[in-house]
Structures are given as structure tokens and as C-alpha cells.
């Protein structure tokens, strides 16, 4: 019978081993040095007789040839490129009884894992914050998973502090070592890949990083009807010293006093914060205010609502900004949803950092998620729609359903123009595309 | 393809296919990434001149793994190797909230590092590489009964050196809020 110590030891070894990278680089160094190996160790007599200088040179050539023939298969890590996922409004996940039965089981991990938030530092390296059953104890325990190849996930930390577990719903890593777990009233930082965490003051309702700096959106309390006195702070990655940033708000206060909510999106030094208008209308201004920064959140410009009254339906109809997605080079995609009537929405694309937008003709029911890069892959997902996920490869001019992905999406993110992930089925299933949405492969966390 | 070309290609194929896994095992043995890389490199370069022999073995990987494990055990006997550096990363100072995290996994790793080399090797080969007693005995060059004794004593030592009981910080979670 396996004891708890044996189970813990097995998990510990698997966890520690999973953090060991560089094996393929080491392999190449070994192959490169094999023919030129000086005899630190004695060359066996048979080899001395067999390998005169000419043959040794031939061995060098053959090793080089073998290198060319066999070819490298280690993925070159992409430049650290934290996933430009939508942040700020985290929808309540809806359990889906139709779990995917054909998906192959993921490597290791605990059974019953449900992901709540993911973060990628490259196309393949990432982390997943989620929960597992606690076993004999009631409730669920928070755990952190890690992957180095985007396919196999192992437990990085299954003993997250209870203060962290209770208070956070988001995770972002700036690098394989440094990351943040955050919630409205809790902020934790790790500098060892999630193995240990320290607490910082305050919390965050949204947090994004470009690997150099980290920006968080804070709110001391909720209500009014969502977040109140929303403010922005920045810090160098790895630092616990946060600097307040003043937003150019209409009332001059520097903070967003009230609103339906905020959504944050970032790509590199371009950061966009949309303060959503109150869609219940009434006497309050129901327009969204868009704040744009192109220097990692140091300075901001206030922009008009990207989704004003729309004439595209033939009669004036108010549309609301519901989602935003930042892409490189000042490209910003905004999802505009008609306020009434249940009609499909559309996207507006800016190529100048939010100064001007062009409405795209394609119609899609916009919901909680928008991610991607207009030039190659835009993903829109609505939990209530069927099918829930739509793809555009022409910048929003046309949309088609992604029928391969089944289950209700609870997380959508695009790591690059080619690579994107979707989590469905209450956080149990991970779908991945590596060809801009043409094909999707699924694996289960549990 | 000549014998030399074939051997070179076999070696290259083997190295590329197995170095990542060997590096993981080596890291678990040594506790140090640099030492693990040295161990793997030394092992494979030592075997390269006699690769024909390795390739003829029933399971070449087992042959290499045996050489790796022996290399580690032998190195642990040299006086200059007895001081082994382990990658135990320090906690960041908690400047505001004095709540201190208890990570029993880090403690288990530390306890594992303090075991004698042969016990540690047996545990790693059993609980990471999932080798049987017979396979471990081939790697360590000992009898099956000795393997069972090494594992039993290793586990007993891990239990005995535990100063605290179950984790005081259970990380129990009863729900994640939404923003």
C-alpha cells in the first residue's frame, strides 16, 4: 500500500524535475564536444589504434552531419511575451455537463483540477492557477500548475497559502521566475516560479505585465454598481514598490470614481484601460471611456467611447464597448455590442493606439472574451452562445464558428498570432491552436 | 552507412532523445543544475568511445543510467564533492503581512538532500524513474534485497528527520471570487 510520504515524494520529484530545462541545449553541447574531447580520461587502447588523426576528423564531420540529418527539435523559446489576454472582468464560469471524453489525459497533475486563470511567458511556457478537491477536507484547495512545452502540466505548488487561495482569482507571470497572483484585496508575488509567495499591500482587479514593468488596477471597494475609485499603479517587475499613476479623468481626480467596471489589455508598452459605462442607462452617462498609454502606463491619454451610436444597422442604435484586445504596434480591437435587441455585435479596429477606429462589417455575438491579433487571428467567445467561439482571420470582416472547440469557455488567450488557448468545461479542458485557429487540440487538466 | 557513421548517428539520436530525462534524474540526485549538467555530460562523453558496447546492450538507456548513477555515487565519496549546494531559494521578506508560508515540500526536498547518496539514488530511481527493484539493482550493482533495504531506510530517514507534523498551512480554499 502506498503511503502518503511515498505519494508526496513522487509528486515532489516530478515537480522539481519539471522545472529542469535546457536538456536539448545540453544535448547539443555534448554532441559538439564529443569529437574534440581531450583525454581528461584515457582514450581506450582500441580507440587509439582505430582512430588516427584522419579518422578523428571524419568523426567530427560525421557528428556534424548527424546534427544536420537528425535536426533540432527543441522549440526555440519565444521572446518573453506575456499573454495579452483580456483582464479585469472575470466572468463567472458556468459548469458544462458535456465534458470532452475524447481528449487525452494531461501528464501528472491531480485529478479534479479546474483552471481559473492562465498566464504564458512564451508560446509554450505557462502557469495555471486553479483548484483541486482537498481530499478528506471539505472545499477545494488552490494549486499552481506549470508547463514548459504547452502540452504537459505538472504541479508547481499544491500548498498555496490560504490567504492567497481565498483572495485571488488571477495570475500573471512576467518571466518563468517572477509572477503575481491577485484579487481585489490581495496581491502576492513570487520570484521562484511559484514555489513560494510573499504578500504585497493592497490588491488588484486587473494586472498586466510586459516582462519589464507591471501595471495594476486597484479599487478599494466595490458597489456603485461595480468598482469605485479605480486607480492605476505601476512597478518594475519583481519590485514591491508601486507608483501611483494619474489618469486624465474628466473630473480631474486622477481616478475613475464610478462605473460598470473596467477592462485592461496590454501588449508590450501599449496599455489600454476601458472604464465601461453603466449599460442600465438612465441619467448617468452610459458611455465608455478609453484610456490609452504607450509608455507602459506612465502617461495616459483619454479617448472617446470607441463604440458610439452606430448607423450600421440602418437606424441609430447605441452600442457598448464590451471587450478590448491589444495587439503589437498600436493595434487595438474593441468589441461593440448593441445595447438592446440581441443583435450581433461587431469589432472596431484602431491602428494608431486608439485615436481612430474603423468599424468592421462582420457580425458576431460578443460576450466575455476577445483576444488575438487582427491581421491573423481574432477570437471572440460568449458563454451563452452556441457555438460559443468564433474566429476571424481577416480583421473582423468575417467570422466563422470554431466548431472544434466544445464546451463553455471560461478563459481565452492568444500568446502570438499563431498560438492561442481556450479553457472550457469549468476549467477542466484546455484547447490549443498553433496555426492561427485552423486546428485545435484538446487536453484535460483532470 | 559505415559503422562509424552509424555509431555517430546512433549516439546523436540517443543523446538528443534522452538528455532531457537524464538531466532531470541527475538534478534530482545532485540537487544542483550545474552539477547535474556536469554529471550528464561526463557520463555521455565517457560512454561515447565505447558506444558500440552501449548500443548492443538490451536497454541502452539502462546502461547509461547505471553509469550516471555510479558517477554520482562515486563523486559523492570524494572529499571535494561532499559539500553539495542545493537550490533552496530564500523566501522574499514579507514586509506587511507577517503571515509566513509553510512549504512542507521544500522541507521534504531539503531532507532528501541530506540522505546518503545510495539511498537518495534508490529513491529517485524508484519514485521518479519508476524502476523496479530488479532494475535499480542493475543500476546500483547490488542485490534486490539491498535495493529494498536502501529504499526502506531512505523513507524511514525522511520520516524521522521531519521535525514538524502535517503542514500547518493547508491552503484550503473554499471559493475564488471574481473581479
Coordinates of C-alpha atoms in Angstrom, one line a residue, chain A:
Chain A
X1 CA 0.0 0.0 0.0
X2 CA 1.4 3.4 -1.0
X3 CA 1.9 5.7 2.0
X4 CA 1.3 9.5 2.0
X5 CA 5.1 10.0 2.2
X6 CA 5.6 8.0 -0.9
X7 CA 2.9 10.0 -2.7
X8 CA 4.4 13.3 -1.5
X9 CA 7.9 12.2 -2.6
X10 CA 6.7 11.1 -6.0
X11 CA 5.0 14.5 -6.5
X12 CA 8.0 16.4 -5.2
X13 CA 10.4 14.7 -7.6
X14 CA 8.1 15.2 -10.5
X15 CA 7.6 18.8 -9.6
X16 CA 11.3 19.5 -9.2
X17 CA 12.2 17.7 -12.4
X18 CA 9.6 19.6 -14.3
X19 CA 11.5 22.8 -13.5
X20 CA 14.6 21.5 -15.1
X21 CA 15.0 22.9 -18.6
X22 CA 17.8 23.1 -21.1
X23 CA 18.2 19.4 -21.8
X24 CA 18.1 19.9 -25.5
X25 CA 20.7 22.6 -25.3
X26 CA 22.9 20.4 -23.2
X27 CA 22.5 17.6 -25.8
X28 CA 23.8 19.9 -28.5
X29 CA 26.8 20.9 -26.4
X30 CA 27.6 17.3 -25.7
X31 CA 27.4 16.4 -29.3
X32 CA 29.6 19.4 -30.2
X33 CA 32.2 18.4 -27.7
X34 CA 32.2 14.7 -28.3
X35 CA 34.7 14.5 -31.1
X36 CA 37.1 17.1 -29.7
X37 CA 37.1 15.5 -26.2
X38 CA 40.6 15.8 -24.8
X39 CA 41.7 12.8 -22.8
X40 CA 40.9 14.0 -19.3
X41 CA 40.1 10.4 -19.3
X42 CA 42.4 8.0 -21.0
X43 CA 41.5 7.1 -24.6
X44 CA 40.8 3.4 -24.7
X45 CA 43.6 1.5 -26.4
X46 CA 41.4 0.1 -29.1
X47 CA 40.3 3.6 -30.0
X48 CA 43.8 4.8 -30.1
X49 CA 44.6 2.2 -32.7
X50 CA 41.4 2.7 -34.5
X51 CA 41.3 6.5 -34.6
X52 CA 44.3 8.1 -36.3
X53 CA 44.0 11.8 -36.9
X54 CA 42.3 11.5 -40.3
X55 CA 39.6 9.2 -38.9
X56 CA 39.1 11.6 -35.9
X57 CA 38.5 14.4 -38.4
X58 CA 36.0 12.2 -40.2
X59 CA 34.2 11.6 -36.9
X60 CA 33.9 15.4 -36.5
X61 CA 32.4 15.6 -39.9
X62 CA 30.0 12.7 -39.2
X63 CA 28.8 14.2 -35.9
X64 CA 28.2 17.5 -37.7
X65 CA 26.4 15.6 -40.5
X66 CA 24.3 13.7 -37.9
X67 CA 23.4 17.1 -36.4
X68 CA 22.1 18.2 -39.8
X69 CA 20.4 15.0 -40.6
X70 CA 18.6 14.5 -37.3
X71 CA 17.8 18.1 -37.0
X72 CA 17.0 20.2 -34.0
X73 CA 13.7 19.5 -32.3
X74 CA 13.8 21.7 -29.3
X75 CA 11.4 24.6 -29.6
X76 CA 13.2 27.9 -29.6
X77 CA 11.6 29.9 -26.8
X78 CA 9.8 32.9 -28.0
X79 CA 10.8 36.3 -26.7
X80 CA 9.2 36.7 -23.3
X81 CA 5.8 37.9 -24.3
X82 CA 3.3 37.8 -21.6
X83 CA 0.0 36.8 -22.9
X84 CA -2.1 39.9 -23.9
X85 CA -5.3 38.4 -22.6
X86 CA -8.2 40.4 -21.6
X87 CA -8.2 41.2 -17.9
X88 CA -10.3 43.0 -15.4
X89 CA -13.7 41.5 -15.8
X90 CA -13.5 37.8 -15.0
X91 CA -16.8 36.1 -15.8
X92 CA -18.4 33.6 -13.6
X93 CA -17.7 30.2 -15.0
X94 CA -20.6 28.1 -16.0
X95 CA -20.2 24.4 -15.4
X96 CA -20.9 22.4 -18.5
X97 CA -22.1 18.8 -18.1
X98 CA -20.9 17.8 -21.6
X99 CA -17.2 17.2 -20.8
X100 CA -14.9 16.2 -23.6
X101 CA -14.4 12.4 -23.5
X102 CA -12.0 12.0 -26.3
X103 CA -9.3 14.4 -25.0
X104 CA -6.1 12.6 -23.9
X105 CA -5.2 13.0 -20.3
X106 CA -2.6 15.5 -19.4
X107 CA 0.6 14.4 -17.8
X108 CA 0.7 14.3 -14.0
X109 CA -1.3 16.8 -12.1
X110 CA -4.1 16.0 -9.6
X111 CA -7.4 14.7 -10.6
X112 CA -10.2 17.2 -10.4
X113 CA -8.1 20.2 -11.3
X114 CA -10.1 23.2 -12.6
X115 CA -8.2 26.1 -14.0
X116 CA -9.4 29.6 -13.2
X117 CA -6.7 31.7 -14.8
X118 CA -3.7 31.0 -17.1
X119 CA -0.6 33.0 -18.0
X120 CA 2.0 32.4 -20.6
X121 CA 5.5 33.8 -20.7
X122 CA 6.1 32.4 -24.2
X123 CA 4.1 30.3 -26.7
X124 CA 4.8 27.2 -24.7
X125 CA 5.8 28.2 -21.1
X126 CA 3.0 29.0 -18.8
X127 CA 1.2 28.6 -15.5
X128 CA -2.3 27.7 -14.5
X129 CA -3.9 28.8 -11.2
X130 CA -6.8 26.6 -10.2
X131 CA -8.3 24.3 -7.6
X132 CA -8.5 20.6 -6.8
X133 CA -10.5 18.7 -4.2
X134 CA -8.9 18.8 -0.9
X135 CA -9.5 15.1 -0.3
X136 CA -10.9 14.4 3.2
X137 CA -11.3 18.1 3.9
X138 CA -14.3 20.0 2.5
X139 CA -13.9 22.6 -0.2
X140 CA -11.2 22.9 -2.8
X141 CA -7.5 23.6 -2.4
X142 CA -5.7 26.1 -4.7
X143 CA -2.8 24.8 -6.7
X144 CA -0.4 26.2 -9.3
X145 CA 0.5 24.2 -12.4
X146 CA 3.3 24.9 -14.8
X147 CA 4.2 23.8 -18.3
X148 CA 7.4 24.2 -20.3
X149 CA 6.1 22.8 -23.6
X150 CA 2.4 23.9 -23.6
X151 CA 1.3 20.2 -23.5
X152 CA 2.3 18.7 -20.3
X153 CA 1.3 20.2 -17.0
X154 CA 2.8 19.4 -13.6
X155 CA 2.1 20.7 -10.1
X156 CA 4.4 23.6 -9.2
X157 CA 2.8 24.3 -5.9
X158 CA 0.0 22.5 -4.2
X159 CA 0.3 24.2 -0.9
X160 CA -0.5 27.8 -1.8
X161 CA -1.1 30.0 1.3
X162 CA -4.7 30.0 2.4
X163 CA -4.6 33.8 2.3
X164 CA -3.6 33.6 -1.3
X165 CA -6.1 30.9 -2.1
X166 CA -9.0 32.9 -0.6
X167 CA -8.2 36.2 -2.0
X168 CA -7.0 35.8 -5.6
X169 CA -8.6 35.0 -8.9
X170 CA -5.9 36.0 -11.3
X171 CA -2.3 35.1 -12.1
X172 CA 0.2 36.7 -14.4
X173 CA 3.9 35.8 -14.8
X174 CA 6.4 38.3 -16.2
X175 CA 9.0 35.6 -16.6
X176 CA 9.4 31.9 -15.7
X177 CA 10.5 33.0 -12.3
X178 CA 8.6 36.2 -11.4
X179 CA 4.8 36.2 -11.2
X180 CA 1.8 37.7 -9.5
X181 CA -1.4 36.3 -8.0
X182 CA -4.0 38.9 -7.5
X183 CA -7.5 39.6 -6.4
X184 CA -9.4 42.8 -5.4
X185 CA -7.9 42.8 -1.9
X186 CA -4.9 40.6 -2.2
X187 CA -1.6 40.7 -4.1
X188 CA 1.1 38.1 -3.9
X189 CA 4.4 37.9 -5.8
X190 CA 6.8 35.0 -6.5
X191 CA 10.3 35.2 -7.7
X192 CA 11.0 31.4 -7.8
X193 CA 8.5 30.3 -10.4
X194 CA 5.6 29.9 -7.9
X195 CA 7.3 27.8 -5.3
X196 CA 7.0 30.5 -2.7
X197 CA 4.9 33.6 -2.4
X198 CA 5.1 36.9 -0.5
X199 CA 2.3 39.3 0.1
X200 CA 2.3 42.9 -1.1
X201 CA 0.0 45.6 0.2
X202 CA -3.4 46.1 -1.4
X203 CA -4.8 44.1 -4.3
X204 CA -5.7 44.3 -8.0
X205 CA -8.8 44.0 -10.0
X206 CA -6.7 43.8 -13.1
X207 CA -3.0 43.3 -13.6
X208 CA -0.8 43.0 -16.8
X209 CA 2.9 42.9 -17.4
X210 CA 5.2 43.1 -20.4
X211 CA 8.1 41.4 -18.6
X212 CA 9.8 44.7 -17.6
X213 CA 7.1 46.5 -15.7
X214 CA 3.8 45.5 -14.1
X215 CA 0.7 47.6 -14.0
X216 CA -2.3 47.0 -11.7
X217 CA -5.7 48.5 -11.5
X218 CA -7.0 48.9 -7.9
X219 CA -10.2 49.6 -6.3
X220 CA -10.6 50.0 -2.5
X221 CA -14.2 48.8 -2.5
X222 CA -17.0 47.6 -4.8
X223 CA -20.5 48.8 -5.3
X224 CA -21.6 51.9 -7.4
X225 CA -22.6 49.5 -9.1
X226 CA -19.3 47.8 -9.7
X227 CA -15.9 49.2 -8.9
X228 CA -15.3 52.6 -7.3
X229 CA -12.4 54.9 -7.1
X230 CA -10.5 52.9 -9.6
X231 CA -6.8 53.8 -9.8
X232 CA -3.7 52.6 -11.6
X233 CA -0.2 51.8 -10.2
X234 CA 3.0 50.6 -11.8
X235 CA 6.1 48.9 -10.6
X236 CA 9.2 47.3 -12.0
X237 CA 8.8 43.5 -12.3
X238 CA 10.0 42.0 -9.1
X239 CA 9.7 45.1 -7.0
X240 CA 7.2 45.7 -4.2
X241 CA 7.3 49.4 -4.7
X242 CA 4.3 50.6 -6.6
X243 CA 4.0 54.1 -8.0
X244 CA 0.5 55.7 -8.5
X245 CA -0.3 56.9 -11.9
X246 CA -2.7 59.7 -12.5
X247 CA -5.4 59.1 -15.2
X248 CA -6.7 62.1 -17.2
X249 CA -10.2 61.6 -15.9
X250 CA -13.0 64.1 -16.8
X251 CA -13.4 65.3 -13.2
X252 CA -9.6 65.8 -12.8
X253 CA -9.4 63.4 -9.8
X254 CA -7.0 61.1 -11.4
X255 CA -9.1 58.1 -10.5
X256 CA -12.2 56.6 -12.0
X257 CA -14.9 57.3 -9.5
X258 CA -17.7 55.1 -10.7
X259 CA -18.7 52.8 -13.5
X260 CA -19.9 49.4 -14.6
X261 CA -16.5 48.0 -14.5
X262 CA -13.1 48.2 -16.1
X263 CA -11.2 46.1 -18.5
X264 CA -7.5 46.2 -19.1
X265 CA -5.5 45.0 -22.0
X266 CA -1.8 45.3 -22.7
X267 CA 0.7 44.4 -25.4
X268 CA 4.3 45.5 -24.6
X269 CA 4.3 49.2 -23.7
X270 CA 0.8 49.8 -25.1
X271 CA -1.8 49.6 -22.4
X272 CA -5.5 50.3 -22.6
X273 CA -8.0 50.7 -19.8
X274 CA -11.6 50.9 -20.7
X275 CA -13.9 52.2 -18.0
X276 CA -17.3 50.8 -19.0
X277 CA -20.4 52.9 -18.9
X278 CA -23.4 51.8 -17.0
X279 CA -25.4 49.8 -19.5
X280 CA -28.6 50.2 -17.5
X281 CA -28.7 53.7 -18.9
X282 CA -30.8 56.2 -17.1
X283 CA -29.5 59.6 -16.3
X284 CA -25.9 58.5 -15.9
X285 CA -23.5 58.7 -18.8
X286 CA -23.5 55.2 -20.3
X287 CA -20.5 55.8 -22.5
X288 CA -17.2 54.0 -22.1
X289 CA -14.1 56.0 -21.6
X290 CA -11.0 54.6 -23.1
X291 CA -7.6 55.4 -21.6
X292 CA -4.5 54.7 -23.6
X293 CA -0.8 54.6 -22.7
X294 CA 2.1 53.9 -24.9
X295 CA 4.8 54.0 -22.3
X296 CA 3.9 51.1 -20.1
X297 CA 1.4 53.2 -18.1
X298 CA 3.5 56.2 -17.2
X299 CA 1.3 58.6 -19.0
X300 CA -2.2 58.3 -20.4
X301 CA -4.5 59.9 -23.0
X302 CA -8.3 59.9 -22.6
X303 CA -10.2 58.8 -25.7
X304 CA -13.8 58.8 -26.6
X305 CA -16.0 55.8 -26.5
X306 CA -14.9 53.6 -29.3
X307 CA -18.5 52.3 -29.7
X308 CA -20.8 55.2 -30.0
X309 CA -24.2 55.3 -31.7
X310 CA -23.9 53.1 -34.7
X311 CA -25.5 53.7 -38.0
X312 CA -24.5 50.3 -39.4
X313 CA -27.8 48.7 -38.6
X314 CA -29.7 51.1 -40.7
X315 CA -31.1 53.0 -37.8
X316 CA -29.3 54.7 -34.9
X317 CA -28.6 52.2 -32.1
X318 CA -26.4 52.6 -29.1
X319 CA -23.6 50.2 -28.8
X320 CA -21.4 49.4 -25.9
X321 CA -17.8 48.6 -25.6
X322 CA -17.8 45.2 -24.0
X323 CA -14.3 43.8 -24.6
X324 CA -10.9 45.1 -25.8
X325 CA -7.8 43.3 -27.1
X326 CA -4.4 44.9 -27.5
X327 CA -2.0 43.8 -30.3
X328 CA 1.5 44.9 -31.2
X329 CA 2.3 48.2 -33.0
X330 CA -0.6 50.2 -31.6
X331 CA -3.3 47.9 -32.8
X332 CA -6.4 47.8 -30.6
X333 CA -9.5 45.7 -31.2
X334 CA -12.7 46.8 -29.5
X335 CA -15.9 44.7 -29.4
X336 CA -19.1 46.7 -29.7
X337 CA -22.4 45.1 -28.7
X338 CA -25.8 46.7 -29.4
X339 CA -27.4 47.6 -26.1
X340 CA -30.8 46.3 -26.9
X341 CA -32.4 43.9 -29.4
X342 CA -30.0 41.0 -29.0
X343 CA -28.4 41.7 -32.3
X344 CA -24.9 40.6 -33.1
X345 CA -22.0 42.9 -32.4
X346 CA -19.0 43.9 -34.4
X347 CA -15.4 45.0 -33.8
X348 CA -13.7 48.3 -34.3
X349 CA -10.0 48.3 -35.1
X350 CA -7.5 51.0 -34.4
X351 CA -4.0 51.0 -35.8
X352 CA -2.9 54.2 -34.1
X353 CA -3.2 53.3 -30.4
X354 CA -6.9 54.2 -30.0
X355 CA -7.0 57.6 -31.7
X356 CA -9.2 56.5 -34.5
X357 CA -11.2 53.3 -35.2
X358 CA -12.7 51.6 -38.2
X359 CA -15.8 49.5 -37.8
X360 CA -15.6 46.1 -39.5
X361 CA -18.6 44.7 -41.2
X362 CA -18.5 41.2 -39.7
X363 CA -21.2 40.4 -37.2
X364 CA -20.6 38.2 -34.2
X365 CA -22.3 37.9 -30.8
X366 CA -19.8 39.4 -28.5
X367 CA -19.5 38.2 -25.0
X368 CA -17.0 37.9 -22.3
X369 CA -13.9 37.3 -24.3
X370 CA -12.0 38.9 -27.2
X371 CA -8.4 38.0 -27.9
X372 CA -5.9 37.9 -30.7
X373 CA -4.3 39.8 -33.5
X374 CA -6.5 41.3 -36.2
X375 CA -4.0 40.5 -39.0
X376 CA -4.1 36.7 -38.3
X377 CA -6.5 35.5 -35.6
X378 CA -9.2 37.2 -33.6
X379 CA -11.2 35.1 -31.2
X380 CA -14.5 36.0 -29.7
X381 CA -16.3 33.9 -27.2
X382 CA -19.6 34.2 -25.5
X383 CA -20.6 31.8 -22.8
X384 CA -24.2 32.0 -23.7
X385 CA -23.8 31.5 -27.4
X386 CA -24.0 28.2 -29.3
X387 CA -21.4 27.6 -30.6
X388 CA -19.6 29.9 -28.1
X389 CA -16.4 30.6 -30.0
X390 CA -15.9 32.5 -33.2
X391 CA -12.8 33.1 -35.3
X392 CA -11.9 35.9 -37.7
X393 CA -8.8 35.7 -39.8
X394 CA -9.5 38.9 -41.8
X395 CA -9.5 41.5 -39.0
X396 CA -13.2 41.2 -38.2
X397 CA -14.6 41.4 -41.7
X398 CA -16.0 37.9 -41.5
X399 CA -16.4 35.4 -38.6
X400 CA -16.9 31.7 -38.6
X401 CA -17.7 29.4 -35.7
X402 CA -14.9 27.3 -34.2
X403 CA -16.8 24.0 -34.1
X404 CA -13.8 22.0 -32.9
X405 CA -13.9 23.7 -29.6
X406 CA -16.8 22.3 -27.5
X407 CA -17.9 23.3 -24.0
X408 CA -18.4 26.6 -22.4
X409 CA -15.3 28.8 -22.5
X410 CA -14.1 30.2 -19.2
X411 CA -10.8 31.6 -20.4
X412 CA -9.5 32.7 -23.8
X413 CA -6.0 34.0 -24.6
X414 CA -3.7 34.5 -27.6
X415 CA 0.0 34.2 -27.0
X416 CA 1.1 35.1 -30.5
X417 CA -0.5 35.5 -34.0
X418 CA -0.4 31.7 -34.3
X419 CA -0.8 30.3 -30.8
X420 CA -4.0 30.6 -28.6
X421 CA -5.6 28.7 -25.8
X422 CA -9.2 28.3 -24.6
X423 CA -10.3 26.7 -21.4
X424 CA -13.7 25.1 -21.3
X425 CA -15.8 22.8 -19.2
X426 CA -15.5 24.6 -15.9
X427 CA -11.7 24.8 -16.2
X428 CA -11.1 21.1 -17.0
X429 CA -10.3 21.2 -20.7
X430 CA -7.5 23.1 -22.5
X431 CA -7.8 23.7 -26.2
X432 CA -4.7 24.9 -28.1
X433 CA -4.2 26.1 -31.6
X434 CA -0.7 26.7 -33.1
X435 CA -1.8 27.6 -36.6
X436 CA -4.0 30.8 -36.0
X437 CA -7.1 28.9 -35.3
X438 CA -7.2 26.5 -38.2
X439 CA -6.8 23.4 -36.0
X440 CA -7.4 22.9 -32.2
X441 CA -6.1 20.2 -30.0
X442 CA -7.6 19.5 -26.6
X443 CA -6.2 18.1 -23.4
X444 CA -7.8 17.7 -20.0
X445 CA -6.3 19.1 -16.8
X446 CA -8.0 16.3 -14.9

